[in-house]
GROMACS .gro file of C-alpha atoms in nm:
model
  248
    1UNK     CA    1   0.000   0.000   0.000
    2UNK     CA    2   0.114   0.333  -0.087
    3UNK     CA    3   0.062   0.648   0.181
    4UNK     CA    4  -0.054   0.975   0.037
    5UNK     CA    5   0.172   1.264   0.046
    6UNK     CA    6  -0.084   1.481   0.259
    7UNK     CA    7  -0.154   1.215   0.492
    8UNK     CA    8   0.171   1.085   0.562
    9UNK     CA    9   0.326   1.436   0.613
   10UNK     CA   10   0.088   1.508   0.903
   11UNK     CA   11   0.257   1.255   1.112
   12UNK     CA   12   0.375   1.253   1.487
   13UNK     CA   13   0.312   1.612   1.615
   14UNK     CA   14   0.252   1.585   2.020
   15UNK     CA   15  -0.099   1.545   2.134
   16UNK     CA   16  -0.040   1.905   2.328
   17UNK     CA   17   0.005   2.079   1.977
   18UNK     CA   18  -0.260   1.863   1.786
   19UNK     CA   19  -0.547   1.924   2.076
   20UNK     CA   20  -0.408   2.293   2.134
   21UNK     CA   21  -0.514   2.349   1.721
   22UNK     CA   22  -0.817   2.146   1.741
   23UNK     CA   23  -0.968   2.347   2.058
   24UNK     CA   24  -0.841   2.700   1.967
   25UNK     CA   25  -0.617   2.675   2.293
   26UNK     CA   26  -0.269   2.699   2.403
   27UNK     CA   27  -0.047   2.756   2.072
   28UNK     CA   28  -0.361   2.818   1.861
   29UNK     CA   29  -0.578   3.083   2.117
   30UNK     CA   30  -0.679   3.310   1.947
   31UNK     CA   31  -0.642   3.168   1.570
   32UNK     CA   32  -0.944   2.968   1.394
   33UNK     CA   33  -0.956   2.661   1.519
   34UNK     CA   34  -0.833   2.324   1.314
   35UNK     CA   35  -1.125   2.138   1.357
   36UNK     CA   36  -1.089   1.829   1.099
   37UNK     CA   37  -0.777   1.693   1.250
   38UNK     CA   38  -0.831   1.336   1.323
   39UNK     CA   39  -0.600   1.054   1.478
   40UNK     CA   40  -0.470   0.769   1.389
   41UNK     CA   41  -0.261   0.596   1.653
   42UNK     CA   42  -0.088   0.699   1.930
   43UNK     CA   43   0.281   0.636   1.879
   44UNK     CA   44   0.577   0.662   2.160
   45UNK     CA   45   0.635   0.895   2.481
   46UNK     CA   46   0.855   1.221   2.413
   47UNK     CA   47   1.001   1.244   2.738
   48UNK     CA   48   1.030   1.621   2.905
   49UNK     CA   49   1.362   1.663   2.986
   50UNK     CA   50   1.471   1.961   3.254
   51UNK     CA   51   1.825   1.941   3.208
   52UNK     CA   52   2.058   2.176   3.442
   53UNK     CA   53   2.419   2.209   3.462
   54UNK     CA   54   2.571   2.024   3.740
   55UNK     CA   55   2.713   2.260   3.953
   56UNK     CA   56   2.380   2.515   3.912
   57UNK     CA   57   2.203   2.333   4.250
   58UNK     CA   58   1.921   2.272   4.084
   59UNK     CA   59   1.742   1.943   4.258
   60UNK     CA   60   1.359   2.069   4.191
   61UNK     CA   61   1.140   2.221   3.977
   62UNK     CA   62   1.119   2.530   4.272
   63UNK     CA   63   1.489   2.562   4.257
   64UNK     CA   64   1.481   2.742   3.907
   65UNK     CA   65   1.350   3.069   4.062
   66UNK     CA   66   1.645   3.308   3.993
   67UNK     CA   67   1.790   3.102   3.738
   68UNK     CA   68   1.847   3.126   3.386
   69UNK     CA   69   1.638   2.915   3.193
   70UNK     CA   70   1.580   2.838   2.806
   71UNK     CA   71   1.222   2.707   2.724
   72UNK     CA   72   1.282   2.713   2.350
   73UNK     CA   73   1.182   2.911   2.046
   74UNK     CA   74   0.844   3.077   2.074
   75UNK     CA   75   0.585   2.856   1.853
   76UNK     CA   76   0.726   2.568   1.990
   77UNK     CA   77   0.555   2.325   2.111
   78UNK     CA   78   0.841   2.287   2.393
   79UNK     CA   79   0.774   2.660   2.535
   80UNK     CA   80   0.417   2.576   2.599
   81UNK     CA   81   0.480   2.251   2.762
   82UNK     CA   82   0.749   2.416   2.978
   83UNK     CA   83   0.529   2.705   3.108
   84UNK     CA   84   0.279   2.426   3.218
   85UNK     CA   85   0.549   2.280   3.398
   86UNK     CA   86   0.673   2.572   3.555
   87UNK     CA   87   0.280   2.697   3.643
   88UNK     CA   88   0.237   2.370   3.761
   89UNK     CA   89   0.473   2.511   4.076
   90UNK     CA   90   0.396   2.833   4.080
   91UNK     CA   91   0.646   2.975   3.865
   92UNK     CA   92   0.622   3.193   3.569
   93UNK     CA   93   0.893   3.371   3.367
   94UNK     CA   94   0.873   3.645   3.574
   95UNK     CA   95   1.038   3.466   3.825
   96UNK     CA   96   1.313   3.312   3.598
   97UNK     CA   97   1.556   3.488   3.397
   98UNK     CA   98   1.384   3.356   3.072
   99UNK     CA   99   1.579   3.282   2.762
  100UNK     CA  100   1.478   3.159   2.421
  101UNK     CA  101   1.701   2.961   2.274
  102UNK     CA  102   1.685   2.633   2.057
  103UNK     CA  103   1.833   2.371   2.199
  104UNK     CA  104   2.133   2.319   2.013
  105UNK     CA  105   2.249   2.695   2.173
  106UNK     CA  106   2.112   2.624   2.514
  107UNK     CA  107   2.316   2.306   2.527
  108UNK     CA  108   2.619   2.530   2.460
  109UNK     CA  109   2.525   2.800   2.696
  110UNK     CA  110   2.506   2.565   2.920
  111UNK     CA  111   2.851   2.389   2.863
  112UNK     CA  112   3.008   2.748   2.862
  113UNK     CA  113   2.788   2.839   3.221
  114UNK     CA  114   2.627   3.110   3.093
  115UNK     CA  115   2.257   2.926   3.109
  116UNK     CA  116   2.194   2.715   3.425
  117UNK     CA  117   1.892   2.459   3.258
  118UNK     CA  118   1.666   2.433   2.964
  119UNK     CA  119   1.390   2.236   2.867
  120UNK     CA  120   1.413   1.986   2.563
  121UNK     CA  121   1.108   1.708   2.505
  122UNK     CA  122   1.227   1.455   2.302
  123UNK     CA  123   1.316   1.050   2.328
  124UNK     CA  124   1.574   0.974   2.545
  125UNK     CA  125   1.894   0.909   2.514
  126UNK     CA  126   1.907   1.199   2.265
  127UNK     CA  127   2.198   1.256   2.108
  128UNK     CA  128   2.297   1.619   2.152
  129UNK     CA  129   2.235   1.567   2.584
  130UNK     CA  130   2.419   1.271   2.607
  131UNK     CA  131   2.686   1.473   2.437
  132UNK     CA  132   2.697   1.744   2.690
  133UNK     CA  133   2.642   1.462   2.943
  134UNK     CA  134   2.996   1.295   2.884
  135UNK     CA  135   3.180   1.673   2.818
  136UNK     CA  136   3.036   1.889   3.053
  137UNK     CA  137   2.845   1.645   3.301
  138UNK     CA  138   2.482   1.725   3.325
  139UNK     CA  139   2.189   1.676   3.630
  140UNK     CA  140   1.850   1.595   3.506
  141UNK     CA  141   1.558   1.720   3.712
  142UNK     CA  142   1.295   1.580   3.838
  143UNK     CA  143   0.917   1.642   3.721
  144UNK     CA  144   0.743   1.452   3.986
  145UNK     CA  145   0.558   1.523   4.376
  146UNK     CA  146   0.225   1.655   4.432
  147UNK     CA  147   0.252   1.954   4.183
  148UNK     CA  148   0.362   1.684   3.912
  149UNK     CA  149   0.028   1.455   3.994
  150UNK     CA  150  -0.199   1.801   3.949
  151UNK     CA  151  -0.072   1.842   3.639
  152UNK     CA  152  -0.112   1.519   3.474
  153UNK     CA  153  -0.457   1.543   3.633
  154UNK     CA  154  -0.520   1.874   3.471
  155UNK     CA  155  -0.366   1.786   3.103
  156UNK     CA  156  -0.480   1.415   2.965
  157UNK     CA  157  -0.208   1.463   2.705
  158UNK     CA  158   0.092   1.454   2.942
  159UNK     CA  159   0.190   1.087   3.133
  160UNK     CA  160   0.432   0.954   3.362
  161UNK     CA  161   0.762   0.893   3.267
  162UNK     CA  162   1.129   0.794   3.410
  163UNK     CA  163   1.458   0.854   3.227
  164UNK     CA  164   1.662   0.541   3.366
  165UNK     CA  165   1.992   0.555   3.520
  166UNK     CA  166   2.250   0.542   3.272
  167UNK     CA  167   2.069   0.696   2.997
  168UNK     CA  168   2.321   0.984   3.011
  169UNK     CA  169   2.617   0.937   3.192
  170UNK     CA  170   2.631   0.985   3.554
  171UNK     CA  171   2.283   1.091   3.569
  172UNK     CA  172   2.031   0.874   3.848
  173UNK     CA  173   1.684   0.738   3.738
  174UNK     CA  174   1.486   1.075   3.737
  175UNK     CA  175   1.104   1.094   3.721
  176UNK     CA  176   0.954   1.344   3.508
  177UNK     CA  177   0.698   1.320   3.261
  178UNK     CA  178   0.627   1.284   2.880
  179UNK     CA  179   0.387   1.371   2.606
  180UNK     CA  180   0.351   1.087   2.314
  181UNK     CA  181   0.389   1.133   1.964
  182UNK     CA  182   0.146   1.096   1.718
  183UNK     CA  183   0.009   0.997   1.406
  184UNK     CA  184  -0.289   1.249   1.302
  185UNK     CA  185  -0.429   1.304   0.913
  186UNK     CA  186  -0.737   1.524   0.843
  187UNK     CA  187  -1.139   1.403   0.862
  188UNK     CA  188  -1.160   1.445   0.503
  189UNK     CA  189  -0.945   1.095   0.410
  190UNK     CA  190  -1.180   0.827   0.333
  191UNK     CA  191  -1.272   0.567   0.566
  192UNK     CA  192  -1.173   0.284   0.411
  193UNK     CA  193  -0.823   0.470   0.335
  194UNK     CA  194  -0.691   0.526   0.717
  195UNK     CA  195  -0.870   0.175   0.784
  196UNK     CA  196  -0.598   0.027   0.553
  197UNK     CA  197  -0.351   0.218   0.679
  198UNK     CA  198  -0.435   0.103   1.042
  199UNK     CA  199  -0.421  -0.205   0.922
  200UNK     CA  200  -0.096  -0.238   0.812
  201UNK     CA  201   0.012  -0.044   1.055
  202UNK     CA  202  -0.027  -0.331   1.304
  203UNK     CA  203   0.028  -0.590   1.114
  204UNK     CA  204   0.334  -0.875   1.174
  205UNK     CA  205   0.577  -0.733   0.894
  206UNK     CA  206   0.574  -0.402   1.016
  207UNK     CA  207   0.551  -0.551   1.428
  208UNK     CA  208   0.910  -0.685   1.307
  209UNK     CA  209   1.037  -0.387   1.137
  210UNK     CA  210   0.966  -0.169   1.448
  211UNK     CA  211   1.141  -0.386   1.678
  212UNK     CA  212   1.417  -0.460   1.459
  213UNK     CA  213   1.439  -0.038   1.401
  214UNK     CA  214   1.504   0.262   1.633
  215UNK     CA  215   1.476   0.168   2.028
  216UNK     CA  216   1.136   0.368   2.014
  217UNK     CA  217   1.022   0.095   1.771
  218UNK     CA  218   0.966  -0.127   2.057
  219UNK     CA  219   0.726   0.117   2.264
  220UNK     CA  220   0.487   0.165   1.939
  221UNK     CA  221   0.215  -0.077   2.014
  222UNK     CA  222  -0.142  -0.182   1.974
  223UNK     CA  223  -0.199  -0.118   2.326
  224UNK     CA  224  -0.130   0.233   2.376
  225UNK     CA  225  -0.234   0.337   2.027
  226UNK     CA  226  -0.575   0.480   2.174
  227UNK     CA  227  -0.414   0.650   2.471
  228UNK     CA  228  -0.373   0.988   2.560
  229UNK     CA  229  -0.593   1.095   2.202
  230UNK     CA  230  -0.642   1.487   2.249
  231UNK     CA  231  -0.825   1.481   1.959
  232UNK     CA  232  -1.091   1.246   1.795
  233UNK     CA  233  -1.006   0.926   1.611
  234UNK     CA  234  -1.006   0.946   1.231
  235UNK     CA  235  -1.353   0.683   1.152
  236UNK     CA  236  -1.149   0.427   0.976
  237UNK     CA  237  -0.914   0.396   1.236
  238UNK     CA  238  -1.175   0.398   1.518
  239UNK     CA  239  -1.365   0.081   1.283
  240UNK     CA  240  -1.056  -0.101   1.325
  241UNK     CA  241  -0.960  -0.068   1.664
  242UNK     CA  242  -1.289  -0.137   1.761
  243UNK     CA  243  -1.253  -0.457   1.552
  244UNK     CA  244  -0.876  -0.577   1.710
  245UNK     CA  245  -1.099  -0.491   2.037
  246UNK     CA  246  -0.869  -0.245   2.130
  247UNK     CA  247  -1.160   0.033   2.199
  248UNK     CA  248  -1.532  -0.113   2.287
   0.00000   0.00000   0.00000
């Protein structure tokens, strides 16, 4: 089977972004709404990642008053889900010394100490952090506690997630959390289109060619694909998870 161009190029934007431009909120207040985005499967977790330099004392979430901090470009997608961190305890960027930088820059602001911790969401171990990890020596912080659980409670799209030890080196297990890629085309595909798709999607051959591909491979699977959705389910792939009994 052969993907369309329009349908495949809509892939894996985070659930934040997708149900921020479906509901007129968060990146999109203000703008018209995108109202005929539709899923198809939730993919893998994009883990938040609060990374500080190691000698900044930075062991919370709290202890980034004062401090400078990068949340990333405005637009982003990262910015937003970094002020709901911060909100989350009681900080805003009034109370930081704010910097926008991507994160190639804050990673050497960082290195050179003149940046203290910036936000990056992405799959872990990522490249670029494990770098600085080994040169420079890194802490990750911890997105977790009460303030963490009010959050998640708050924002369906965000989970649970621990970076394990070893990931970067010399950096503990830290708890934080995640948002999940995902796969979303628009409501005016056909049905019986992104029911193929689906499909195929979870077929054997490509079961084998995801765990035989990138580590993230393994954590695509039937069983979270309807998790965390934001937005609606495209029909056709609603008819078939309904069908693999996946979604009643």
């Amino acid at each position: 089977m052969q993907f369309k161009a329009e349908l495949w190029n809509q892939a894996l934007p985070s659930p934040s972004v997708a149900y921020w431009a479906h509901s007129g909120t968060g990146l999109y207040e203000g703008k018209n709404k995108v109202d005929d985005l539709r899923l198809i499967a939730t993919l893998y977790p994009e883990t938040i990642h609060l990374v500080a330099r190691k000698d900044a004392d930075i062991k919370s979430v709290a202890d980034l008053k004062g401090k400078r901090v990068s949340l990333d470009e405005p637009g982003s997608g990262t910015i937003v889900d970094a002020r709901i961190v911060l909100a989350a305890y009681g900080i805003t960027e009034k109370d930081i010394k704010a910097e926008h930088l991507k994160p190639g820059p804050a990673g050497d602001r960082l290195r050179d100490g003149a940046l203290d911790a910036y936000f990056f969401v992405g799959g872990h171990p990522t490249g670029a952090i494990s770098e600085l990890a080994t040169s420079s020596g890194i802490s990750l912080v911890p997105i977790n506690g009460p303030e963490a659980d009010k959050l998640l409670s708050e924002n369906s799209f965000f989970a649970k997630d621990t970076v394990p030890a070893g990931a970067y080196k010399d950096v503990a297990e830290t708890e934080t959390i995640s948002v999940a890629a995902q796969w979303v085309t628009s409501a005016k595909q056909p049905e019986e289109l992104v029911y193929n798709i689906t499909k195929v999607m979870w077929n054997d051959a490509t079961r084998a060619s995801l765990d035989a591909g990138h580590a993230k491979g393994k954590l695509i699977t039937l069983k979270n694909a309807t998790t965390g959705l934001g937005i609606p389910l495209h029909p056709g792939a609603e008819r078939f998870y309904k069908e693999a009994g996946v979604l009643k």
